[in-house]
Amino acid sequence: GAFEIRAVDRHGNACEIAPQHKDQRDLGFSVLLTYVSNERGAIHDKRIAQVNKRLLVTDPLEVAGKVSEQETGLFRCDYTTTRAGEYDLTVAYAGVPCPGSPFRLVVETGKTHPRQCIRMDNADESAMLKPCAAGKPSSLLLLARDYFGNVRHEGGDSFRAGLRGPERALCNIHDLGNGLYEIVYEPISNGEYMLEVSLRAEPVLGSPFAFRVLPAETCGRMCIATGQHLTLGDVGERHSFSLEARDAHGNPRGVGNDFVDAFITGPGGSKKRHDCHAKDSQDGWYEVSYQIDVIGRYILHIYVNGEEIADSPFKLTITGGRTHPPACVRRFSIPGDRTLPIGTAGVPYTFDIEACDDFDEPRGHGGDPFKCRISGEGGAKQDGLVHDRGDGTYQIEFVPATA
């Protein structure tokens, strides 16, 4: 800063410096600024006061001014201080205080400087932010300061903040009006993120800030069961299927200790309950097993922490674990129609059959020892070929010798 000093005699006339002071550094003047306090910027917020204890500006409490002559009777005093607050300004000439000295001088805080803005939660600006749960609001408290580290005690700055990671989103910024800004973010996908905060296109100190989003609590209706034995099993055999725990946003939980309750009712309309066994893998996955000793149609219910999972209940068919010949059908035929299309002697003839179980359900895999024999008029017999496709369907092939 700077101010002017006018040298006048007792009659108000401009006067020159005394000869003995012309060669002195400050022309016989003595200017001293003494820091008094920062009452105008008193810190009433305990959070700011706590942080400010480790961020005090280290300028000396006394600053000397430099005086230069502008013209006869007019002098300029320049001073530099980086500590905002109130000062006693003492001005003397030849050891005699000027009228009115000491004066009260107020040094205002400068405009907010991005590289001096600091986070309130940690003195290490490079430290990771605390982990947060998916879908739960979290925030970073930012303190605005000027170029010299003086705390700003008013709002109005246009900070910008956004997330970069599994999802990208802008953050909400709440101006608290006292130099503090609350940056609120609420990502729903778990993973590693960076929080970018800037002012006038320049990153604040420490930005971008790294943090981790963890899955939220397990949500039963978002858990997923997989495996063919959810809907089909063999009598007397122990079968299992997999269950993955997820949170309300579909994030895999990755940890265990959920209460899994799975049971089967039936067969038919029976309410008899058959409890399943759940094995916790401690990684968010559960192996659920069961064994049913009576063939029939059942209902499978699956609950996690008291809430039924997605797609539950399942319709479960327990078969005899074998192909039931009377249930096997010719593919693409009219139900009940046992007549084959007309063939031609000497020309290869083919048709398909599908293996089914006791409940007319397709078996879905091969391995059955089907045989084909053709009987004609006059007692003629001929064996055909059976081609196993491996998916529960078989191609029958033969060449009729006579019409």
mmCIF file of C-alpha atoms in Angstrom:
data_model
loop_
_atom_site.group_PDB
_atom_site.id
_atom_site.type_symbol
_atom_site.label_atom_id
_atom_site.label_comp_id
_atom_site.label_asym_id
_atom_site.label_seq_id
_atom_site.Cartn_x
_atom_site.Cartn_y
_atom_site.Cartn_z
ATOM 1 C CA GLY A 1 0.000 0.000 0.000
ATOM 2 C CA ALA A 2 0.963 3.665 -0.111
ATOM 3 C CA PHE A 3 -0.075 7.026 1.291
ATOM 4 C CA GLU A 4 1.103 10.665 1.052
ATOM 5 C CA ILE A 5 2.700 12.882 3.652
ATOM 6 C CA ARG A 6 2.510 16.685 3.326
ATOM 7 C CA ALA A 7 5.201 18.692 5.119
ATOM 8 C CA VAL A 8 4.025 22.206 6.113
ATOM 9 C CA ASP A 9 5.164 24.897 8.522
ATOM 10 C CA ARG A 10 3.026 26.325 11.302
ATOM 11 C CA HIS A 11 1.344 28.591 8.787
ATOM 12 C CA GLY A 12 0.435 25.742 6.399
ATOM 13 C CA ASN A 13 3.096 26.491 3.816
ATOM 14 C CA ALA A 14 4.889 23.593 2.081
ATOM 15 C CA CYS A 15 8.426 23.262 3.300
ATOM 16 C CA GLU A 16 11.555 21.397 2.335
ATOM 17 C CA ILE A 17 13.416 18.698 4.195
ATOM 18 C CA ALA A 18 16.036 19.958 6.612
ATOM 19 C CA PRO A 19 19.528 19.739 5.049
ATOM 20 C CA GLN A 20 20.762 17.293 7.679
ATOM 21 C CA HIS A 21 18.050 14.771 6.685
ATOM 22 C CA LYS A 22 18.355 14.916 2.892
ATOM 23 C CA ASP A 23 20.933 12.148 2.710
ATOM 24 C CA GLN A 24 19.170 9.891 5.165
ATOM 25 C CA ARG A 25 17.391 6.761 3.923
ATOM 26 C CA ASP A 26 13.861 7.961 4.672
ATOM 27 C CA LEU A 27 14.620 11.693 4.631
ATOM 28 C CA GLY A 28 14.233 11.943 8.410
ATOM 29 C CA PHE A 29 10.807 10.223 8.430
ATOM 30 C CA SER A 30 10.041 7.125 10.455
ATOM 31 C CA VAL A 31 7.023 5.019 9.399
ATOM 32 C CA LEU A 32 6.109 1.840 11.275
ATOM 33 C CA LEU A 33 3.067 -0.435 10.930
ATOM 34 C CA THR A 34 2.377 -2.528 14.044
ATOM 35 C CA TYR A 35 -0.120 -5.380 13.776
ATOM 36 C CA VAL A 36 -2.848 -5.038 16.373
ATOM 37 C CA SER A 37 -5.548 -7.621 15.606
ATOM 38 C CA ASN A 38 -7.985 -8.855 13.020
ATOM 39 C CA GLU A 39 -11.220 -7.895 14.715
ATOM 40 C CA ARG A 40 -12.971 -7.301 11.416
ATOM 41 C CA GLY A 41 -12.062 -10.819 10.365
ATOM 42 C CA ALA A 42 -12.547 -12.474 13.734
ATOM 43 C CA ILE A 43 -12.892 -16.241 13.384
ATOM 44 C CA HIS A 44 -16.160 -17.295 14.992
ATOM 45 C CA ASP A 45 -16.413 -20.689 13.290
ATOM 46 C CA LYS A 46 -14.592 -23.230 15.467
ATOM 47 C CA ARG A 47 -13.699 -25.343 12.422
ATOM 48 C CA ILE A 48 -11.919 -22.395 10.768
ATOM 49 C CA ALA A 49 -10.255 -21.379 14.040
ATOM 50 C CA GLN A 50 -8.868 -24.881 14.533
ATOM 51 C CA VAL A 51 -7.395 -25.034 11.030
ATOM 52 C CA ASN A 52 -6.152 -21.446 11.203
ATOM 53 C CA LYS A 53 -3.909 -22.304 14.159
ATOM 54 C CA ARG A 54 -1.668 -24.264 11.823
ATOM 55 C CA LEU A 55 -2.014 -21.794 8.935
ATOM 56 C CA LEU A 56 -1.131 -18.457 10.532
ATOM 57 C CA VAL A 57 0.649 -16.084 8.185
ATOM 58 C CA THR A 58 4.254 -15.813 9.361
ATOM 59 C CA ASP A 59 4.774 -12.142 8.462
ATOM 60 C CA PRO A 60 6.501 -10.054 11.165
ATOM 61 C CA LEU A 61 4.142 -8.096 13.371
ATOM 62 C CA GLU A 62 5.962 -4.852 12.566
ATOM 63 C CA VAL A 63 6.536 -3.501 9.066
ATOM 64 C CA ALA A 64 8.551 -0.378 8.208
ATOM 65 C CA GLY A 65 7.478 1.973 5.438
ATOM 66 C CA LYS A 66 9.761 3.528 2.812
ATOM 67 C CA VAL A 67 9.501 7.289 2.210
ATOM 68 C CA SER A 68 10.410 9.095 -1.013
ATOM 69 C CA GLU A 69 10.056 12.761 -2.041
ATOM 70 C CA GLN A 70 7.570 13.618 -4.797
ATOM 71 C CA GLU A 71 7.892 17.394 -4.822
ATOM 72 C CA THR A 72 8.525 20.154 -2.353
ATOM 73 C CA GLY A 73 6.501 19.429 0.750
ATOM 74 C CA LEU A 74 4.969 16.188 -0.695
ATOM 75 C CA PHE A 75 6.262 12.721 0.165
ATOM 76 C CA ARG A 76 5.101 9.201 -0.604
ATOM 77 C CA CYS A 77 5.289 6.269 1.804
ATOM 78 C CA ASP A 78 5.180 2.713 0.448
ATOM 79 C CA TYR A 79 4.730 -0.385 2.610
ATOM 80 C CA THR A 80 4.164 -4.074 2.034
ATOM 81 C CA THR A 81 2.340 -6.432 4.390
ATOM 82 C CA THR A 82 0.688 -9.773 3.688
ATOM 83 C CA ARG A 83 -1.159 -10.149 6.974
ATOM 84 C CA ALA A 84 -4.737 -8.855 6.844
ATOM 85 C CA GLY A 85 -6.028 -7.019 9.898
ATOM 86 C CA GLU A 86 -5.740 -3.761 11.832
ATOM 87 C CA TYR A 87 -2.470 -1.916 12.323
ATOM 88 C CA ASP A 88 -1.233 1.073 14.287
ATOM 89 C CA LEU A 89 0.456 3.351 11.766
ATOM 90 C CA THR A 90 3.093 5.534 13.445
ATOM 91 C CA VAL A 91 4.512 8.431 11.405
ATOM 92 C CA ALA A 92 7.272 10.648 12.844
ATOM 93 C CA TYR A 93 9.712 13.235 11.501
ATOM 94 C CA ALA A 94 13.029 13.771 13.223
ATOM 95 C CA GLY A 95 11.733 11.648 16.078
ATOM 96 C CA VAL A 96 8.624 13.765 16.578
ATOM 97 C CA PRO A 97 5.222 12.080 15.910
ATOM 98 C CA CYS A 98 3.112 13.714 13.232
ATOM 99 C CA PRO A 99 -0.229 15.138 14.350
ATOM 100 C CA GLY A 100 -2.764 12.330 14.792
ATOM 101 C CA SER A 101 -0.122 9.577 14.910
ATOM 102 C CA PRO A 102 -0.560 6.691 15.517
ATOM 103 C CA PHE A 103 -3.269 6.205 12.911
ATOM 104 C CA ARG A 104 -5.449 3.099 12.600
ATOM 105 C CA LEU A 105 -4.875 1.266 9.282
ATOM 106 C CA VAL A 106 -7.035 -1.619 8.065
ATOM 107 C CA VAL A 107 -5.520 -4.126 5.606
ATOM 108 C CA GLU A 108 -8.264 -6.082 3.840
ATOM 109 C CA THR A 109 -8.058 -9.727 2.717
ATOM 110 C CA GLY A 110 -7.302 -10.106 -0.980
ATOM 111 C CA LYS A 111 -9.429 -12.015 -3.501
ATOM 112 C CA THR A 112 -9.580 -15.778 -3.252
ATOM 113 C CA HIS A 113 -6.600 -17.590 -4.770
ATOM 114 C CA PRO A 114 -7.221 -21.209 -5.902
ATOM 115 C CA ARG A 115 -3.819 -22.553 -4.870
ATOM 116 C CA GLN A 116 -4.290 -21.225 -1.338
ATOM 117 C CA CYS A 117 -7.731 -22.754 -0.788
ATOM 118 C CA ILE A 118 -7.440 -25.726 1.536
ATOM 119 C CA ARG A 119 -9.482 -28.720 2.643
ATOM 120 C CA MET A 120 -10.627 -28.695 6.250
ATOM 121 C CA ASP A 121 -10.433 -32.416 7.007
ATOM 122 C CA ASN A 122 -6.709 -33.030 6.632
ATOM 123 C CA ALA A 123 -3.523 -30.961 6.786
ATOM 124 C CA ASP A 124 -2.062 -33.127 3.997
ATOM 125 C CA GLU A 125 -3.689 -31.936 0.793
ATOM 126 C CA SER A 126 -2.482 -35.065 -1.054
ATOM 127 C CA ALA A 127 -4.172 -37.494 1.355
ATOM 128 C CA MET A 128 -7.137 -39.517 0.091
ATOM 129 C CA LEU A 129 -10.590 -38.420 1.160
ATOM 130 C CA LYS A 130 -12.477 -40.714 3.498
ATOM 131 C CA PRO A 131 -14.287 -43.617 1.779
ATOM 132 C CA CYS A 132 -18.030 -43.211 1.315
ATOM 133 C CA ALA A 133 -20.927 -45.591 0.670
ATOM 134 C CA ALA A 134 -22.683 -45.721 -2.699
ATOM 135 C CA GLY A 135 -25.814 -43.591 -2.762
ATOM 136 C CA LYS A 136 -24.962 -41.814 0.509
ATOM 137 C CA PRO A 137 -24.216 -38.060 0.374
ATOM 138 C CA SER A 138 -20.642 -37.152 1.321
ATOM 139 C CA SER A 139 -18.945 -33.790 1.380
ATOM 140 C CA LEU A 140 -15.639 -31.952 1.390
ATOM 141 C CA LEU A 141 -15.328 -28.682 3.304
ATOM 142 C CA LEU A 142 -13.138 -26.128 1.533
ATOM 143 C CA LEU A 143 -11.698 -22.961 3.104
ATOM 144 C CA ALA A 144 -11.126 -19.971 0.817
ATOM 145 C CA ARG A 145 -7.965 -17.895 1.354
ATOM 146 C CA ASP A 146 -6.202 -15.133 -0.508
ATOM 147 C CA TYR A 147 -2.802 -15.270 -2.210
ATOM 148 C CA PHE A 148 -0.995 -14.741 1.120
ATOM 149 C CA GLY A 149 -3.003 -17.311 3.071
ATOM 150 C CA ASN A 150 -5.393 -14.898 4.805
ATOM 151 C CA VAL A 151 -8.734 -16.533 5.511
ATOM 152 C CA ARG A 152 -11.637 -15.127 3.508
ATOM 153 C CA HIS A 153 -14.579 -14.294 5.750
ATOM 154 C CA GLU A 154 -17.227 -13.978 3.098
ATOM 155 C CA GLY A 155 -18.597 -16.048 0.263
ATOM 156 C CA GLY A 156 -19.366 -15.291 -3.339
ATOM 157 C CA ASP A 157 -16.686 -17.319 -5.117
ATOM 158 C CA SER A 158 -17.768 -19.455 -8.090
ATOM 159 C CA PHE A 159 -16.084 -22.782 -7.400
ATOM 160 C CA ARG A 160 -16.724 -25.730 -9.729
ATOM 161 C CA ALA A 161 -16.493 -29.393 -8.734
ATOM 162 C CA GLY A 162 -17.051 -32.706 -10.499
ATOM 163 C CA LEU A 163 -16.415 -36.439 -10.162
ATOM 164 C CA ARG A 164 -14.299 -38.573 -12.461
ATOM 165 C CA GLY A 165 -14.405 -42.363 -12.125
ATOM 166 C CA PRO A 166 -16.897 -45.188 -12.753
ATOM 167 C CA GLU A 167 -19.398 -42.383 -13.248
ATOM 168 C CA ARG A 168 -18.965 -38.688 -14.047
ATOM 169 C CA ALA A 169 -21.122 -36.048 -12.396
ATOM 170 C CA LEU A 170 -21.098 -32.436 -11.237
ATOM 171 C CA CYS A 171 -21.167 -31.770 -7.508
ATOM 172 C CA ASN A 172 -23.401 -29.435 -5.539
ATOM 173 C CA ILE A 173 -21.533 -26.574 -3.844
ATOM 174 C CA HIS A 174 -23.028 -24.801 -0.846
ATOM 175 C CA ASP A 175 -21.600 -21.352 -0.072
ATOM 176 C CA LEU A 176 -21.729 -21.019 3.731
ATOM 177 C CA GLY A 177 -21.041 -17.283 3.501
ATOM 178 C CA ASN A 178 -18.035 -17.293 5.864
ATOM 179 C CA GLY A 179 -15.256 -18.470 3.568
ATOM 180 C CA LEU A 180 -16.304 -22.085 3.811
ATOM 181 C CA TYR A 181 -17.743 -24.038 0.889
ATOM 182 C CA GLU A 182 -19.339 -27.462 1.263
ATOM 183 C CA ILE A 183 -18.864 -29.676 -1.811
ATOM 184 C CA VAL A 184 -21.466 -32.459 -1.820
ATOM 185 C CA TYR A 185 -21.241 -35.593 -3.963
ATOM 186 C CA GLU A 186 -23.341 -38.770 -4.090
ATOM 187 C CA PRO A 187 -22.016 -41.414 -6.530
ATOM 188 C CA ILE A 188 -23.988 -44.671 -6.801
ATOM 189 C CA SER A 189 -21.363 -46.884 -8.495
ATOM 190 C CA ASN A 190 -18.598 -48.308 -6.357
ATOM 191 C CA GLY A 191 -14.937 -47.914 -7.326
ATOM 192 C CA GLU A 192 -12.060 -45.422 -7.385
ATOM 193 C CA TYR A 193 -12.877 -41.742 -7.990
ATOM 194 C CA MET A 194 -11.227 -38.346 -8.328
ATOM 195 C CA LEU A 195 -12.907 -35.162 -7.064
ATOM 196 C CA GLU A 196 -11.852 -32.158 -9.158
ATOM 197 C CA VAL A 197 -12.333 -28.678 -7.635
ATOM 198 C CA SER A 198 -11.379 -25.449 -9.378
ATOM 199 C CA LEU A 199 -11.833 -21.694 -9.246
ATOM 200 C CA ARG A 200 -11.555 -19.579 -12.377
ATOM 201 C CA ALA A 201 -10.380 -22.722 -14.256
ATOM 202 C CA GLU A 202 -7.448 -23.253 -11.871
ATOM 203 C CA PRO A 203 -7.401 -26.298 -9.539
ATOM 204 C CA VAL A 204 -7.462 -25.644 -5.813
ATOM 205 C CA LEU A 205 -4.624 -26.912 -3.641
ATOM 206 C CA GLY A 206 -4.522 -30.740 -3.722
ATOM 207 C CA SER A 207 -7.103 -31.157 -6.516
ATOM 208 C CA PRO A 208 -7.962 -33.685 -7.808
ATOM 209 C CA PHE A 209 -8.697 -35.515 -4.543
ATOM 210 C CA ALA A 210 -8.762 -39.327 -4.655
ATOM 211 C CA PHE A 211 -11.355 -41.343 -2.765
ATOM 212 C CA ARG A 212 -13.082 -44.718 -2.833
ATOM 213 C CA VAL A 213 -16.796 -45.482 -3.029
ATOM 214 C CA LEU A 214 -17.772 -48.681 -1.228
ATOM 215 C CA PRO A 215 -20.940 -50.723 -1.834
ATOM 216 C CA ALA A 216 -23.878 -49.814 0.373
ATOM 217 C CA GLU A 217 -25.682 -52.296 2.610
ATOM 218 C CA THR A 218 -27.044 -55.477 1.068
ATOM 219 C CA CYS A 219 -30.455 -55.055 -0.550
ATOM 220 C CA GLY A 220 -32.374 -58.326 -0.840
ATOM 221 C CA ARG A 221 -34.456 -57.362 -3.883
ATOM 222 C CA MET A 222 -31.264 -56.588 -5.854
ATOM 223 C CA CYS A 223 -29.509 -59.893 -5.079
ATOM 224 C CA ILE A 224 -29.229 -62.340 -7.976
ATOM 225 C CA ALA A 225 -29.393 -66.142 -8.031
ATOM 226 C CA THR A 226 -27.935 -68.101 -10.973
ATOM 227 C CA GLY A 227 -27.691 -71.742 -12.005
ATOM 228 C CA GLN A 228 -29.754 -74.380 -13.811
ATOM 229 C CA HIS A 229 -30.781 -75.993 -10.532
ATOM 230 C CA LEU A 230 -32.961 -73.020 -9.652
ATOM 231 C CA THR A 231 -35.652 -74.582 -11.824
ATOM 232 C CA LEU A 232 -34.650 -78.204 -12.444
ATOM 233 C CA GLY A 233 -33.254 -80.973 -10.263
ATOM 234 C CA ASP A 234 -33.042 -84.757 -10.031
ATOM 235 C CA VAL A 235 -34.713 -86.711 -7.276
ATOM 236 C CA GLY A 236 -32.381 -87.832 -4.488
ATOM 237 C CA GLU A 237 -29.489 -85.719 -5.771
ATOM 238 C CA ARG A 238 -27.903 -82.755 -3.939
ATOM 239 C CA HIS A 239 -27.933 -79.722 -6.183
ATOM 240 C CA SER A 240 -26.725 -76.180 -5.685
ATOM 241 C CA PHE A 241 -26.988 -72.721 -7.216
ATOM 242 C CA SER A 242 -25.126 -69.445 -6.676
ATOM 243 C CA LEU A 243 -26.373 -66.288 -4.994
ATOM 244 C CA GLU A 244 -24.640 -62.897 -5.288
ATOM 245 C CA ALA A 245 -25.319 -60.180 -2.711
ATOM 246 C CA ARG A 246 -25.751 -56.656 -4.091
ATOM 247 C CA ASP A 247 -26.656 -53.252 -2.708
ATOM 248 C CA ALA A 248 -29.648 -51.115 -3.677
ATOM 249 C CA HIS A 249 -27.743 -49.745 -6.692
ATOM 250 C CA GLY A 250 -26.712 -53.134 -8.059
ATOM 251 C CA ASN A 251 -23.113 -52.975 -6.810
ATOM 252 C CA PRO A 252 -21.660 -56.378 -5.807
ATOM 253 C CA ARG A 253 -21.188 -56.345 -2.049
ATOM 254 C CA GLY A 254 -17.889 -58.210 -2.030
ATOM 255 C CA VAL A 255 -18.294 -59.256 1.626
ATOM 256 C CA GLY A 256 -20.325 -61.896 3.442
ATOM 257 C CA ASN A 257 -22.282 -62.243 6.699
ATOM 258 C CA ASP A 258 -25.745 -61.756 5.183
ATOM 259 C CA PHE A 259 -28.622 -63.871 6.446
ATOM 260 C CA VAL A 260 -29.709 -66.108 3.555
ATOM 261 C CA ASP A 261 -32.961 -67.996 4.031
ATOM 262 C CA ALA A 262 -33.885 -70.370 1.184
ATOM 263 C CA PHE A 263 -36.578 -73.040 1.310
ATOM 264 C CA ILE A 264 -38.691 -75.196 -0.994
ATOM 265 C CA THR A 265 -42.410 -75.945 -0.690
ATOM 266 C CA GLY A 266 -44.309 -78.769 -2.374
ATOM 267 C CA PRO A 267 -44.807 -80.968 -4.242
ATOM 268 C CA GLY A 268 -47.921 -79.605 -5.880
ATOM 269 C CA GLY A 269 -49.991 -77.502 -3.533
ATOM 270 C CA SER A 270 -48.396 -78.942 -0.392
ATOM 271 C CA LYS A 271 -47.078 -76.368 2.096
ATOM 272 C CA LYS A 272 -44.444 -78.725 3.421
ATOM 273 C CA ARG A 273 -41.197 -76.839 3.809
ATOM 274 C CA HIS A 274 -37.798 -78.192 2.743
ATOM 275 C CA ASP A 275 -34.964 -76.006 4.028
ATOM 276 C CA CYS A 276 -31.914 -75.282 1.887
ATOM 277 C CA HIS A 277 -28.347 -74.901 3.138
ATOM 278 C CA ALA A 278 -26.435 -71.665 2.426
ATOM 279 C CA LYS A 279 -22.634 -71.564 2.496
ATOM 280 C CA ASP A 280 -21.069 -68.119 2.916
ATOM 281 C CA SER A 281 -17.913 -67.620 0.804
ATOM 282 C CA GLN A 282 -17.198 -64.296 2.598
ATOM 283 C CA ASP A 283 -16.798 -62.528 -0.759
ATOM 284 C CA GLY A 284 -20.419 -61.620 -1.440
ATOM 285 C CA TRP A 285 -21.225 -65.026 -2.947
ATOM 286 C CA TYR A 286 -23.260 -67.820 -1.369
ATOM 287 C CA GLU A 287 -23.642 -71.443 -2.443
ATOM 288 C CA VAL A 288 -27.186 -72.644 -1.735
ATOM 289 C CA SER A 289 -27.854 -76.380 -1.877
ATOM 290 C CA TYR A 290 -30.847 -78.692 -1.496
ATOM 291 C CA GLN A 291 -31.902 -82.321 -1.890
ATOM 292 C CA ILE A 292 -35.449 -83.449 -2.665
ATOM 293 C CA ASP A 293 -36.419 -87.143 -2.425
ATOM 294 C CA VAL A 294 -39.807 -87.063 -4.144
ATOM 295 C CA ILE A 295 -40.382 -86.176 -7.779
ATOM 296 C CA GLY A 296 -42.827 -83.370 -8.392
ATOM 297 C CA ARG A 297 -43.269 -79.650 -8.966
ATOM 298 C CA TYR A 298 -42.071 -77.340 -6.207
ATOM 299 C CA ILE A 299 -41.703 -73.646 -5.366
ATOM 300 C CA LEU A 300 -38.255 -72.276 -4.366
ATOM 301 C CA HIS A 301 -38.199 -69.151 -2.158
ATOM 302 C CA ILE A 302 -35.008 -67.164 -1.515
ATOM 303 C CA TYR A 303 -34.689 -64.343 1.049
ATOM 304 C CA VAL A 304 -31.671 -62.226 1.983
ATOM 305 C CA ASN A 305 -31.828 -60.338 5.280
ATOM 306 C CA GLY A 306 -35.591 -60.875 5.334
ATOM 307 C CA GLU A 307 -36.238 -59.520 1.824
ATOM 308 C CA GLU A 308 -37.100 -61.726 -1.152
ATOM 309 C CA ILE A 309 -34.561 -61.545 -3.976
ATOM 310 C CA ALA A 310 -35.159 -60.680 -7.616
ATOM 311 C CA ASP A 311 -37.296 -63.229 -9.553
ATOM 312 C CA SER A 312 -38.092 -65.239 -6.411
ATOM 313 C CA PRO A 313 -40.044 -67.491 -6.033
ATOM 314 C CA PHE A 314 -38.836 -69.924 -8.698
ATOM 315 C CA LYS A 315 -40.772 -72.867 -10.138
ATOM 316 C CA LEU A 316 -38.653 -75.962 -9.468
ATOM 317 C CA THR A 317 -39.221 -79.336 -11.116
ATOM 318 C CA ILE A 318 -37.708 -82.436 -9.520
ATOM 319 C CA THR A 319 -37.562 -85.268 -12.029
ATOM 320 C CA GLY A 320 -36.613 -88.914 -11.823
ATOM 321 C CA GLY A 321 -33.268 -88.068 -13.301
ATOM 322 C CA ARG A 322 -34.029 -90.086 -16.412
ATOM 323 C CA THR A 323 -35.691 -89.968 -19.786
ATOM 324 C CA HIS A 324 -39.290 -91.193 -19.726
ATOM 325 C CA PRO A 325 -39.931 -92.896 -23.141
ATOM 326 C CA PRO A 326 -43.711 -92.296 -23.268
ATOM 327 C CA ALA A 327 -43.032 -88.559 -22.795
ATOM 328 C CA CYS A 328 -40.579 -88.303 -25.701
ATOM 329 C CA VAL A 329 -42.051 -86.577 -28.744
ATOM 330 C CA ARG A 330 -41.351 -86.130 -32.427
ATOM 331 C CA ARG A 331 -40.217 -82.555 -32.888
ATOM 332 C CA PHE A 332 -42.385 -80.138 -34.844
ATOM 333 C CA SER A 333 -45.321 -82.574 -34.910
ATOM 334 C CA ILE A 334 -48.924 -82.025 -33.862
ATOM 335 C CA PRO A 335 -49.443 -83.227 -30.263
ATOM 336 C CA GLY A 336 -50.902 -86.741 -30.310
ATOM 337 C CA ASP A 337 -50.139 -87.310 -33.986
ATOM 338 C CA ARG A 338 -48.184 -90.583 -34.291
ATOM 339 C CA THR A 339 -48.174 -90.692 -38.109
ATOM 340 C CA LEU A 340 -44.960 -89.899 -40.003
ATOM 341 C CA PRO A 341 -45.010 -88.139 -43.368
ATOM 342 C CA ILE A 342 -44.965 -90.372 -46.456
ATOM 343 C CA GLY A 343 -41.509 -91.503 -47.595
ATOM 344 C CA THR A 344 -40.071 -92.883 -50.829
ATOM 345 C CA ALA A 345 -38.400 -96.272 -51.276
ATOM 346 C CA GLY A 346 -34.634 -95.983 -51.642
ATOM 347 C CA VAL A 347 -34.573 -92.356 -50.474
ATOM 348 C CA PRO A 348 -33.076 -91.496 -47.042
ATOM 349 C CA TYR A 349 -35.792 -90.661 -44.504
ATOM 350 C CA THR A 350 -35.161 -88.593 -41.333
ATOM 351 C CA PHE A 351 -37.089 -87.119 -38.444
ATOM 352 C CA ASP A 352 -36.214 -85.768 -34.962
ATOM 353 C CA ILE A 353 -37.320 -86.775 -31.495
ATOM 354 C CA GLU A 354 -36.840 -84.912 -28.220
ATOM 355 C CA ALA A 355 -36.131 -86.706 -24.943
ATOM 356 C CA CYS A 356 -38.427 -85.685 -22.045
ATOM 357 C CA ASP A 357 -38.655 -86.637 -18.377
ATOM 358 C CA ASP A 358 -41.513 -87.836 -16.186
ATOM 359 C CA PHE A 359 -43.091 -84.369 -16.311
ATOM 360 C CA ASP A 360 -42.869 -83.930 -20.068
ATOM 361 C CA GLU A 361 -39.977 -81.507 -19.546
ATOM 362 C CA PRO A 362 -37.146 -81.586 -22.149
ATOM 363 C CA ARG A 363 -34.059 -83.283 -20.757
ATOM 364 C CA GLY A 364 -31.691 -80.805 -22.338
ATOM 365 C CA HIS A 365 -28.778 -83.218 -22.754
ATOM 366 C CA GLY A 366 -27.971 -86.380 -24.665
ATOM 367 C CA GLY A 367 -26.663 -89.828 -23.792
ATOM 368 C CA ASP A 368 -29.864 -91.866 -24.000
ATOM 369 C CA PRO A 369 -29.548 -95.273 -25.810
ATOM 370 C CA PHE A 370 -32.339 -94.798 -28.341
ATOM 371 C CA LYS A 371 -32.727 -97.540 -31.004
ATOM 372 C CA CYS A 372 -34.681 -97.519 -34.275
ATOM 373 C CA ARG A 373 -36.220 -100.531 -36.081
ATOM 374 C CA ILE A 374 -38.523 -100.371 -39.084
ATOM 375 C CA SER A 375 -40.998 -103.220 -39.720
ATOM 376 C CA GLY A 376 -42.649 -103.591 -43.090
ATOM 377 C CA GLU A 377 -45.202 -105.754 -44.822
ATOM 378 C CA GLY A 378 -44.370 -109.412 -44.971
ATOM 379 C CA GLY A 379 -42.377 -109.252 -41.742
ATOM 380 C CA ALA A 380 -39.440 -107.302 -43.201
ATOM 381 C CA LYS A 381 -37.368 -105.569 -40.545
ATOM 382 C CA GLN A 382 -34.672 -102.911 -40.864
ATOM 383 C CA ASP A 383 -32.541 -101.074 -38.305
ATOM 384 C CA GLY A 384 -32.182 -97.311 -38.554
ATOM 385 C CA LEU A 385 -29.452 -94.956 -37.353
ATOM 386 C CA VAL A 386 -29.787 -92.665 -34.290
ATOM 387 C CA HIS A 387 -27.666 -89.485 -34.191
ATOM 388 C CA ASP A 388 -27.306 -87.963 -30.698
ATOM 389 C CA ARG A 389 -27.016 -84.147 -30.952
ATOM 390 C CA GLY A 390 -26.047 -83.848 -27.283
ATOM 391 C CA ASP A 391 -28.837 -81.355 -26.449
ATOM 392 C CA GLY A 392 -31.629 -83.842 -25.756
ATOM 393 C CA THR A 393 -32.637 -84.176 -29.396
ATOM 394 C CA TYR A 394 -31.911 -87.114 -31.663
ATOM 395 C CA GLN A 395 -32.090 -87.558 -35.454
ATOM 396 C CA ILE A 396 -33.525 -90.850 -36.700
ATOM 397 C CA GLU A 397 -32.325 -91.921 -40.153
ATOM 398 C CA PHE A 398 -33.116 -94.908 -42.367
ATOM 399 C CA VAL A 399 -33.544 -95.832 -46.040
ATOM 400 C CA PRO A 400 -36.783 -97.771 -46.762
ATOM 401 C CA ALA A 401 -35.923 -100.631 -49.117
ATOM 402 C CA THR A 402 -39.415 -101.294 -50.498
ATOM 403 C CA ALA A 403 -42.603 -99.377 -50.890
#
